[in-house]
CSV table of C-alpha atoms in Angstrom, one decimal:
chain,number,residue,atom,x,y,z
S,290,UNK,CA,24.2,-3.5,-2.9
S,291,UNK,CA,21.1,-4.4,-0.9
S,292,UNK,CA,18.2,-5.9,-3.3
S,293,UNK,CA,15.3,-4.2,-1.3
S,294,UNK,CA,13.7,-1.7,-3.3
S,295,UNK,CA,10.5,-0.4,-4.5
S,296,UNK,CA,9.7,-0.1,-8.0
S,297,UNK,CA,7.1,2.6,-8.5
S,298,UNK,CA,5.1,2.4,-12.0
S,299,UNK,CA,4.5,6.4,-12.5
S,300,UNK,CA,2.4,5.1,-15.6
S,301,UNK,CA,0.2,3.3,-14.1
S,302,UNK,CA,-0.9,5.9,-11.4
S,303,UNK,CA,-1.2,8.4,-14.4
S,304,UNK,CA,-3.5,5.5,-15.8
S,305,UNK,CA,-5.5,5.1,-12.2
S,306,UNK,CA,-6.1,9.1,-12.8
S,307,UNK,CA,-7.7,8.5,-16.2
S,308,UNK,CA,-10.0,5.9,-14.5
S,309,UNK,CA,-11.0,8.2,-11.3
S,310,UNK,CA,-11.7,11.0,-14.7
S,311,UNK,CA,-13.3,8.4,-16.8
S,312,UNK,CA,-15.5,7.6,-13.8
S,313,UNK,CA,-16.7,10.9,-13.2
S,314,UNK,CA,-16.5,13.0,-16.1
S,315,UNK,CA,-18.2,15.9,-15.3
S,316,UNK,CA,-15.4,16.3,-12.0
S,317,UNK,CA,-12.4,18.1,-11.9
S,318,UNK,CA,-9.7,15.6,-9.5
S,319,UNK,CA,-7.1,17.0,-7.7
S,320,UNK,CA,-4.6,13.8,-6.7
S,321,UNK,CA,-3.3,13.1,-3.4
S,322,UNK,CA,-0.1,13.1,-2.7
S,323,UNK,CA,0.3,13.7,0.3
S,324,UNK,CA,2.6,11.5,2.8
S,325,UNK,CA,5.3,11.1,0.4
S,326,UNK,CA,2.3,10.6,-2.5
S,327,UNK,CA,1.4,7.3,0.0
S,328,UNK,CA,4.9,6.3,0.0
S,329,UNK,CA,5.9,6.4,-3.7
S,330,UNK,CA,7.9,9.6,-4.0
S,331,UNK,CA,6.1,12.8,-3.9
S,332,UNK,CA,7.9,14.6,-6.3
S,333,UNK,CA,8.2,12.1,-9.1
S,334,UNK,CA,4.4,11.8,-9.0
S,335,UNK,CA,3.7,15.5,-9.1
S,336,UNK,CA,6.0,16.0,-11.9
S,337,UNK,CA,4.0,12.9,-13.6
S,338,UNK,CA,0.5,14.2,-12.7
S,339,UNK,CA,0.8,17.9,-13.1
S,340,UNK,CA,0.2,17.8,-16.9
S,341,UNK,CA,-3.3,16.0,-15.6
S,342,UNK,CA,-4.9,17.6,-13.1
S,343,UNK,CA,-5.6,21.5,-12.2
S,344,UNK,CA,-4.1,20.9,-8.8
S,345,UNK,CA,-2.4,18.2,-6.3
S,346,UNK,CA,-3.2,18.1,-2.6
S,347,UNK,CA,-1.0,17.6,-0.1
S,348,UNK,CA,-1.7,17.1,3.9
S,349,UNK,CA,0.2,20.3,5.7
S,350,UNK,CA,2.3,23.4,4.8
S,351,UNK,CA,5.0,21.2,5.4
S,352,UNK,CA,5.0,19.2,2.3
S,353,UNK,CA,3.8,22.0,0.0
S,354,UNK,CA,7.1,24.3,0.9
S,355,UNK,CA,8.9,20.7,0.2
S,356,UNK,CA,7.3,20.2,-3.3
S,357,UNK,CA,8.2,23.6,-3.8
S,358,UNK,CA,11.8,23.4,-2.8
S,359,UNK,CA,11.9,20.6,-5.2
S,360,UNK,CA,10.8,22.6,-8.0
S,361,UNK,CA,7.2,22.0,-8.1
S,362,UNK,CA,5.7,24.9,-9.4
S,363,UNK,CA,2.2,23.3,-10.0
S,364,UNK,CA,-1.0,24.5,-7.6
S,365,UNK,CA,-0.9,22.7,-4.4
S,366,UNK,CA,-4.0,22.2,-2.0
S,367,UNK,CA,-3.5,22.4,1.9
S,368,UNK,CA,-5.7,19.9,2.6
S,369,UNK,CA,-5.2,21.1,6.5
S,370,UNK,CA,-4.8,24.4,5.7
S,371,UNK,CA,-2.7,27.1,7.7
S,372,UNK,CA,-1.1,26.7,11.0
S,373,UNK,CA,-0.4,30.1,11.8
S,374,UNK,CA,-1.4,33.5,10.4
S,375,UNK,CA,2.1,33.3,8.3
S,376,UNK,CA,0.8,30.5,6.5
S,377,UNK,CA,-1.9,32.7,5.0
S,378,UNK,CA,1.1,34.8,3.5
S,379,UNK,CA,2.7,32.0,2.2
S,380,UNK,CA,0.6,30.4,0.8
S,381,UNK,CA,-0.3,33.6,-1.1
S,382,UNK,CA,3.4,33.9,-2.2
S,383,UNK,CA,3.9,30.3,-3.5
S,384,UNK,CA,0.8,29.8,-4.9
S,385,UNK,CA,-0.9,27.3,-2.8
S,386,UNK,CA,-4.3,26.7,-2.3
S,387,UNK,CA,-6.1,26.6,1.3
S,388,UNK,CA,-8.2,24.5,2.9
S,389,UNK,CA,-10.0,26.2,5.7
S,390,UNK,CA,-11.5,24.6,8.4
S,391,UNK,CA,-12.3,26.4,11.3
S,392,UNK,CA,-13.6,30.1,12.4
S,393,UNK,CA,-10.0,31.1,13.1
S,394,UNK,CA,-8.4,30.3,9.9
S,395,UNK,CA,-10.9,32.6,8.1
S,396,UNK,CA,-10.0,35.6,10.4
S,397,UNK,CA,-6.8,34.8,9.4
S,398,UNK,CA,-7.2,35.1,5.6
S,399,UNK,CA,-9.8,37.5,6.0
S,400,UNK,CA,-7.7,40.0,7.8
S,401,UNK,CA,-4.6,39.9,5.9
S,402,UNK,CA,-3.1,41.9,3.1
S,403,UNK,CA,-2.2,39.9,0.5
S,404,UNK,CA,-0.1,40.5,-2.9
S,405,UNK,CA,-3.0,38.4,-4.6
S,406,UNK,CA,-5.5,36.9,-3.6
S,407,UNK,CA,-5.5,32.9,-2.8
S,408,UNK,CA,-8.0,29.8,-4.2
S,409,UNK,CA,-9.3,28.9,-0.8
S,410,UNK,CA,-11.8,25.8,0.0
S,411,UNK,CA,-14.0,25.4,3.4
S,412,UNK,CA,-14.4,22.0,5.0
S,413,UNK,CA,-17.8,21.1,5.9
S,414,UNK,CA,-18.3,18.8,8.9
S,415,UNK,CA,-20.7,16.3,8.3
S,416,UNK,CA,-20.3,13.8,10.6
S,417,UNK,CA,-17.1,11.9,10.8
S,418,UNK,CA,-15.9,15.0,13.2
S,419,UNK,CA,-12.4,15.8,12.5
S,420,UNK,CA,-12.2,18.8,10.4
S,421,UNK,CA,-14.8,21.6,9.3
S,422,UNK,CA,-17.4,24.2,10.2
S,423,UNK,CA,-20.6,23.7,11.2
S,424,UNK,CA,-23.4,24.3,9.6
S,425,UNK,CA,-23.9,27.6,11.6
S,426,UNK,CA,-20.5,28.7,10.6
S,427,UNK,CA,-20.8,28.3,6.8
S,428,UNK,CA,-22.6,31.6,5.9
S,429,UNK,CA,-20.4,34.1,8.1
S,430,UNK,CA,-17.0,32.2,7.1
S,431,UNK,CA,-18.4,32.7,3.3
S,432,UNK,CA,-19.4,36.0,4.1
S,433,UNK,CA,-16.2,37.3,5.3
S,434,UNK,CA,-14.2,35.7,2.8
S,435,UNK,CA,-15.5,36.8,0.0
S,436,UNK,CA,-16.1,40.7,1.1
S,437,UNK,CA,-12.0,41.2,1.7
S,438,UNK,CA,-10.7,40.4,-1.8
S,439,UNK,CA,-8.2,37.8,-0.5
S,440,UNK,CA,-10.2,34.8,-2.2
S,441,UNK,CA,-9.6,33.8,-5.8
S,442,UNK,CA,-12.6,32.5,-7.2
S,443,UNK,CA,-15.4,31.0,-6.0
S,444,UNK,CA,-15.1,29.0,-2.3
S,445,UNK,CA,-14.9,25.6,-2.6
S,446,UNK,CA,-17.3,23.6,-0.4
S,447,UNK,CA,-15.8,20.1,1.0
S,448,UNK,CA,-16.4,17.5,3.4
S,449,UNK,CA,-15.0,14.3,3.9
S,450,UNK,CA,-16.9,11.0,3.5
S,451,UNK,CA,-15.7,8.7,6.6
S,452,UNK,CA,-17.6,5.2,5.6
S,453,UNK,CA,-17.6,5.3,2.0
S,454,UNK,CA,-15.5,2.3,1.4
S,455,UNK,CA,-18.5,0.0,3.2
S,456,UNK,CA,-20.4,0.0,-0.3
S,457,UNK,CA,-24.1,0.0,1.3
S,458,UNK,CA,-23.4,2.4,4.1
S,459,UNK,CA,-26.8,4.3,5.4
S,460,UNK,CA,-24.5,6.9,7.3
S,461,UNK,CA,-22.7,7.8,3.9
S,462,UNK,CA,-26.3,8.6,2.4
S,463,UNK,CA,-26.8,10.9,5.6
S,464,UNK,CA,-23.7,13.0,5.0
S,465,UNK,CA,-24.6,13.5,1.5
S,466,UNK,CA,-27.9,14.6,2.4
S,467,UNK,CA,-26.7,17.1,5.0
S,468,UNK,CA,-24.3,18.1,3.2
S,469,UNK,CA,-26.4,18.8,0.3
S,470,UNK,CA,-28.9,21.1,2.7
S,471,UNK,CA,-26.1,22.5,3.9
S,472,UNK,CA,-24.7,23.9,0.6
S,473,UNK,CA,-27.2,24.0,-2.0
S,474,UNK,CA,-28.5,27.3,-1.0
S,475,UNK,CA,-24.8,29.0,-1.5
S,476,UNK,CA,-24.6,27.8,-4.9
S,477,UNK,CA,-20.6,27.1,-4.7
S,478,UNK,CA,-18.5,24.5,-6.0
S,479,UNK,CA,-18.2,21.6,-4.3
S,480,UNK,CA,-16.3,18.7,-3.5
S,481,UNK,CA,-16.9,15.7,-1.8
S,482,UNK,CA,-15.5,12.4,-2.9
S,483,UNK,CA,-12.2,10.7,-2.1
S,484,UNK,CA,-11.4,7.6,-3.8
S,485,UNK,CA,-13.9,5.7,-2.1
S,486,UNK,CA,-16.7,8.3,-3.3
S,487,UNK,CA,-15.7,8.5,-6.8
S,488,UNK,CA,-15.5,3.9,-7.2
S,489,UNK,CA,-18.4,3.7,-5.1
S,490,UNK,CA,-20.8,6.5,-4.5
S,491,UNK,CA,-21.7,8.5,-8.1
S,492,UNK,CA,-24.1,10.8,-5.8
S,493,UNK,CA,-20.9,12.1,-4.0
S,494,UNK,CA,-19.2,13.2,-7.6
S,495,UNK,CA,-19.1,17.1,-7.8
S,496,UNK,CA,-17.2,19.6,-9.6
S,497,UNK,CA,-14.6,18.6,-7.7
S,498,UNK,CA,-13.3,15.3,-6.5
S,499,UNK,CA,-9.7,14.2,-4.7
S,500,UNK,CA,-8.7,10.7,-5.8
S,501,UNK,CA,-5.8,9.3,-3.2
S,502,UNK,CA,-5.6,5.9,-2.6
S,503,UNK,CA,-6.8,4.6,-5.6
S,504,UNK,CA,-4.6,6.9,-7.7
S,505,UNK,CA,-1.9,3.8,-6.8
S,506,UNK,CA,-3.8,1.0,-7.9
S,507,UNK,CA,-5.6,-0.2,-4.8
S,508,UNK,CA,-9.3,-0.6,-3.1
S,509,UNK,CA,-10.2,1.1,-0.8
S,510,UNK,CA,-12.7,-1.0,0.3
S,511,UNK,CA,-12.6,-5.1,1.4
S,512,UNK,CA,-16.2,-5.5,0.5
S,513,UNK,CA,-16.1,-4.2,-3.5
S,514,UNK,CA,-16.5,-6.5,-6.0
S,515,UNK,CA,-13.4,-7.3,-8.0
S,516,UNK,CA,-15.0,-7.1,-11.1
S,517,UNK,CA,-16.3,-3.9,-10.6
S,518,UNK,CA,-14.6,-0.4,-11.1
S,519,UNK,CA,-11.7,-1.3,-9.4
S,520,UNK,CA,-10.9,-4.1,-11.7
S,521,UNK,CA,-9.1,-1.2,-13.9
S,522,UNK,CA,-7.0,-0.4,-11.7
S,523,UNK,CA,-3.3,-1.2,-12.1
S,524,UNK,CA,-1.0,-1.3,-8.6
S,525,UNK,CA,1.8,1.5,-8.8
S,526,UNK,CA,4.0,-0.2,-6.4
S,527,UNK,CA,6.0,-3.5,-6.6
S,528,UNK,CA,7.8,-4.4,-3.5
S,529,UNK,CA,10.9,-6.6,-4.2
S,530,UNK,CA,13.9,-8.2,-2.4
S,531,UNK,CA,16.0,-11.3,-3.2
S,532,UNK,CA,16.9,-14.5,-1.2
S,533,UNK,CA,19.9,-14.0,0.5
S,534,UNK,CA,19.9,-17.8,2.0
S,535,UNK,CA,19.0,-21.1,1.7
S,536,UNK,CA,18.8,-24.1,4.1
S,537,UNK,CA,17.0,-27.2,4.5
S,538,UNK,CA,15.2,-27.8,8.0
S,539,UNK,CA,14.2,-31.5,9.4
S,540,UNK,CA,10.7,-32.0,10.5
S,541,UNK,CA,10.3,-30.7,14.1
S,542,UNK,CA,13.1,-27.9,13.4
S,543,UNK,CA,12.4,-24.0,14.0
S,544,UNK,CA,13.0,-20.9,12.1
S,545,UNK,CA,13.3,-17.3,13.3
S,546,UNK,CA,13.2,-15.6,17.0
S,547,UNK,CA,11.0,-17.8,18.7
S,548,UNK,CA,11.0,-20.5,17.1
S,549,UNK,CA,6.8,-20.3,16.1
S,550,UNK,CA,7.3,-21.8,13.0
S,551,UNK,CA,8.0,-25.7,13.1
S,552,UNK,CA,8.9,-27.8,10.1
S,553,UNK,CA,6.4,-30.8,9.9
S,554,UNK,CA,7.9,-32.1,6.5
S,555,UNK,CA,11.5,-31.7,5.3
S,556,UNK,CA,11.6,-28.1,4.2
S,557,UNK,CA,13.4,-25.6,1.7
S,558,UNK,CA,13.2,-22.2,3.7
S,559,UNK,CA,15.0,-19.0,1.9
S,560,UNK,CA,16.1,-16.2,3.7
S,561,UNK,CA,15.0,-12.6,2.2
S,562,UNK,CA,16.6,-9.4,2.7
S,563,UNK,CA,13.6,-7.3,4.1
S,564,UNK,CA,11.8,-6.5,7.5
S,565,UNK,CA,9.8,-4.4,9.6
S,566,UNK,CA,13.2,-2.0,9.6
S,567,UNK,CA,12.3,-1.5,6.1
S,568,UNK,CA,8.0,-1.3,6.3
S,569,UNK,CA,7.3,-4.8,5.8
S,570,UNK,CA,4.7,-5.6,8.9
S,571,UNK,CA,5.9,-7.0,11.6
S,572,UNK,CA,2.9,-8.7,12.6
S,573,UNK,CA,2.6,-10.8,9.0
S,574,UNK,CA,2.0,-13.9,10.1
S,575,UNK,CA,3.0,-17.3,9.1
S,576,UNK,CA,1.4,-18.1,6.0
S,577,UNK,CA,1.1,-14.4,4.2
S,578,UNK,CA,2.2,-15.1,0.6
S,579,UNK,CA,5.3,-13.7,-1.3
S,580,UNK,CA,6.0,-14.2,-5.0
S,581,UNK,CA,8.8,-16.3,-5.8
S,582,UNK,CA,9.9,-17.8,-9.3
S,583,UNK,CA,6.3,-17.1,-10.8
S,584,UNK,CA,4.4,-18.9,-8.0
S,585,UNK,CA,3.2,-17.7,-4.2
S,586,UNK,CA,5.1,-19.4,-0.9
S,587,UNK,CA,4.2,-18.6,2.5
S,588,UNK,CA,6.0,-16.5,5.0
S,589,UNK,CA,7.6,-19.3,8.2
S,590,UNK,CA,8.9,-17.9,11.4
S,591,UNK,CA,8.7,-14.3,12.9
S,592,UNK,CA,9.6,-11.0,11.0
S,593,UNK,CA,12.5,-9.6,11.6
S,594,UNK,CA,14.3,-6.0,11.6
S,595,UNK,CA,16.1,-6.9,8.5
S,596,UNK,CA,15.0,-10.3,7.2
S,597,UNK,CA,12.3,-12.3,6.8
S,598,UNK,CA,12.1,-16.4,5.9
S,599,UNK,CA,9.6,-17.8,3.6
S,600,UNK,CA,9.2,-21.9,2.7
S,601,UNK,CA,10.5,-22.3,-0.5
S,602,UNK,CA,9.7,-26.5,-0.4
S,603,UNK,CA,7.3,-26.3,-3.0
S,604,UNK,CA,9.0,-23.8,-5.1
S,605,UNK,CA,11.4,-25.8,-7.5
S,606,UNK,CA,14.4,-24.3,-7.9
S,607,UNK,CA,14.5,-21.4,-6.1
S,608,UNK,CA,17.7,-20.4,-4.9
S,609,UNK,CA,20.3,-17.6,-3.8
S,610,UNK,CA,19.7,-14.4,-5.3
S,611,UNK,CA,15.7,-15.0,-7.0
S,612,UNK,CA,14.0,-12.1,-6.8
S,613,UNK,CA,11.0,-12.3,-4.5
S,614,UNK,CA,7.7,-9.6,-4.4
S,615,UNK,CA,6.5,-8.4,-1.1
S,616,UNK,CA,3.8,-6.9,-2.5
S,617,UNK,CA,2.8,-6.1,-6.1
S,618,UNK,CA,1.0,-6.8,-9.3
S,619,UNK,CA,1.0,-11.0,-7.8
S,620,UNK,CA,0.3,-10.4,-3.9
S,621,UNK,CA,-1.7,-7.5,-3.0
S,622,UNK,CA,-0.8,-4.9,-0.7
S,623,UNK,CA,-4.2,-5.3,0.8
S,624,UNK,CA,-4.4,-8.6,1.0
S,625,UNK,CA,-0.6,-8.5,3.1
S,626,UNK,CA,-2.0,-5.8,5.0
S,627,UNK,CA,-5.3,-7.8,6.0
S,628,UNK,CA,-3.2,-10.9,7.2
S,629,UNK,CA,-1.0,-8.3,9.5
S,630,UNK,CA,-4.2,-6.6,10.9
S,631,UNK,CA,-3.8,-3.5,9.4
S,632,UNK,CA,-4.5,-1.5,6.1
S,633,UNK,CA,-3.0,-1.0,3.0
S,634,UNK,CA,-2.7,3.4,3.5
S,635,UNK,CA,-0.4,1.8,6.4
S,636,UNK,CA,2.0,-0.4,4.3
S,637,UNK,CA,2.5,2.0,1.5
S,638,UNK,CA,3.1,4.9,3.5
S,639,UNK,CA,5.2,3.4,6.0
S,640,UNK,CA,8.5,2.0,4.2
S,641,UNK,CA,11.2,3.5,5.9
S,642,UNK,CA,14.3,5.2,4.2
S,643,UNK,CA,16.1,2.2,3.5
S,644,UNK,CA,14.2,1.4,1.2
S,645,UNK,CA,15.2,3.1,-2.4
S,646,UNK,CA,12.5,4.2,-4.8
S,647,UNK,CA,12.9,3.7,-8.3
S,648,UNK,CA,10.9,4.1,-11.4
C-alpha cells in the first residue's frame, strides 16, 4: 500500500480546545469544523469534541445534514445559515442552529411554522463586508424574530474580525468599537472572536467565541510571538510519506520536470511518494524543508502530481522506505505554506482523497 497518509492527533485538538477555554474563561467556544474540520475528518472531531463544547459550527447546510447522516446528533451551527426557506424547516427538525445574515433570511424564520422553535444567531457587519446586517437592520431583524416564537433563546449577536491575526491592527480596534455601539443597547449575547480574537485580542472574548484554526494546533498569525499563547499549542496533523527511491546525481545533473534543480556537489536525492495530486503545494520551492531520519533536508526539483524529490546528501543513512514528514510536529504547516506563497487554512483543507486519515 501507498505510505501517504495523514495522522490526525484527535487529543491534541481536544487539548487546543482546553487552551482557546483556558484563555477565555468566561466564553462559551463553539469549534469549527467546518471544511472537513480543516481537512482532519469532520466526524472524528465532532465525535471527539462534542463532550466539550455546547455546539460545533459548520460552514453550510451541506455539511450539517452530512454530520447528521453520520450520526452526529450534537448541536450544529450554520455559520452561513439557510439557503432557502426549507432550510428554516430543517434546521428546526435536526436541531441545527442558524446563523442569519441578511433581511431575507429573517423573513424566512420569522414567517414559518415550526415544530419548535430554533437557536438562531445574527451576523453583524462590521467592516470586512462579507456577511451581516447593518446596523440599520439590527433592531427590526431582532424585532421580528423574537415576536413569532420561532427563536430559542436569546439571539446571538456576531461579527467577524477580518485583521485580527496582524497583532497591533487599528482597524480591529474599530470593529470592536462599532460593534460594541452597535449591540450594547440590545443587551444580547454576543460573539465575536475566532481564533485569532481569542490568542490575540482579550477585548473581542464574549459569551461566546468560535475557535477554528487554532483548534489544530496552528497560528493564525505570522507576526505572534512564539512564546506567547500559541506556544501551547500542539499541531493535530502530521503529514507523512516514505522514500520510494534513491539515486546519486553528479554535479551539473538535474532532477524533476524541468530540470530547475542542478546538483553542484555529488548528491543523495530520494524520491517520496507525495504531490500536488495529493495537497502537497505545488508551488513549494526548492529548499522547503521535510523531516527525514530525525533531521530536516530540502525539497530539489519541481513538485510533481504524485512525487516529490528531496536531497538526502546530508542525511546519513537514509534510504528506501524512511518515513519522511511533510508537515508536522518538526516542519510547520505554516512555515511550508509561507515558502509556497500561500496559507496554512489552504494546506490543511486541501488534501485530496488520496490521502487516508488515520488517528
Amino acid at each position: 500500500m501507498r505510505p501517504t497518509r495523514a495522522i490526525v492527533r484527535l487529543d491534541n485538538i481536544v487539548h487546543n480546545l482546553g487552551v482557546a477555554a483556558r484563555l477565555a474563561p468566561g466564553s462559551k467556544n463553539v469549534p469549527v469544523i467546518k471544511a472537513n474540520a480543516y481537512g482532519h475528518g469532520a466526524v472524528e472531531v465532532a465525535r471527539a469534541l462534542a463532550p466539550h463544547a455546547p455546539a460545533l459550527a459548520v460552514a453550510f447546510m451541506d455539511e450539517a445534514v452530512a454530520l447528521r447522516e453520520a450520526g452526529i446528533d450534537h448541536p450544529l451551527l450554520v455559520l452561513q445559515g439557510p439557503s432557502a426557506r426549507s432550510d428554516v424547516e430543517l434546521a428546526a427538525a435536526e436541531g441545527f442552529w442558524l446563523m442569519l445574515h441578511r433581511p431575507g433570511q429573517v423573513d424566512w424564520l420569522a414567517n414559518v411554522r415550526l415544530a419548535r422553535p430554533v437557536t438562531t444567531w445574527l451576523k453583524v457587519d462590521t467592516g470586512m463586508h462579507r456577511l451581516g446586517l447593518a446596523a440599520d437592520e439590527i433592531p427590526p431583524a431582532l424585532a421580528r424574530l423574537e415576536s413569532r416564537g420561532n427563536v430559542h433563546g436569546d439571539v446571538v449577536l456576531s461579527t467577524h474580525l477580518s485583521r485580527a491575526d496582524e497583532t497591533d491592527q487599528a482597524f480591529t480596534r474599530e470593529q470592536l468599537a462599532l460593534f460594541q455601539s452597535l449591540t450594547l443597547p440590545h443587551e444580547r449575547p454576543r460573539s465575536i472572536a475566532n481564533s485569532a480574537g481569542i490568542l490575540f485580542w482579550p477585548e473581542a472574548h464574549a459569551e461566546w467565541n468560535r475557535p477554528g484554526y487554532m483548534l489544530y494546533g496552528q497560528c493564525p498569525s505570522n507576526t505572534a510571538s512564539p512564546s506567547g499563547p500559541t506556544a501551547e499549542l500542539r499541531a493535530a496533523m502530521t503529514m507523512q510519506s516514505a522514500i520510494i527511491s534513491v539515486r546519486d546525481l553528479a554535479p551539473g545533473e538535474g532532477v524533476g520536470y524541468g530540470q530547475r534543480w542542478r546538483a553542484e556537489r555529488p548528491s543523495r536525492i530520494g524520491t517520496v511518494a507525495i504531490g500536488y495530486g495529493d495537497g502537497y503545494p505545488r508551488h513549494a520551492p526548492s529548499g522547503t524543508p521535510v523531516w527525514v531520519r530525525g533531521c530536516r533536508a530540502p525539497l530539489v526539483g519541481t513538485v510533481s502530481m504524485d512525487m516529490i524529490t528531496v536531497d538526502l546528501t546530508d542525511v546519513a543513512g537514509a534510504d528506501v522506505g524512511d518515513e519522511v514528514e511533510l508537515w508536522g510536529e518538526h516542519v510547520p504547516v505554516n512555515e511550508v505554506a509561507a515558502l509556497s506563497g500561500t496559507i496554512g487554512y489552504e494546506l490543511l483543507a486541501g488534501l485530496t482523497g488520496r490521502v487516508p486519515l488515520t488517528t
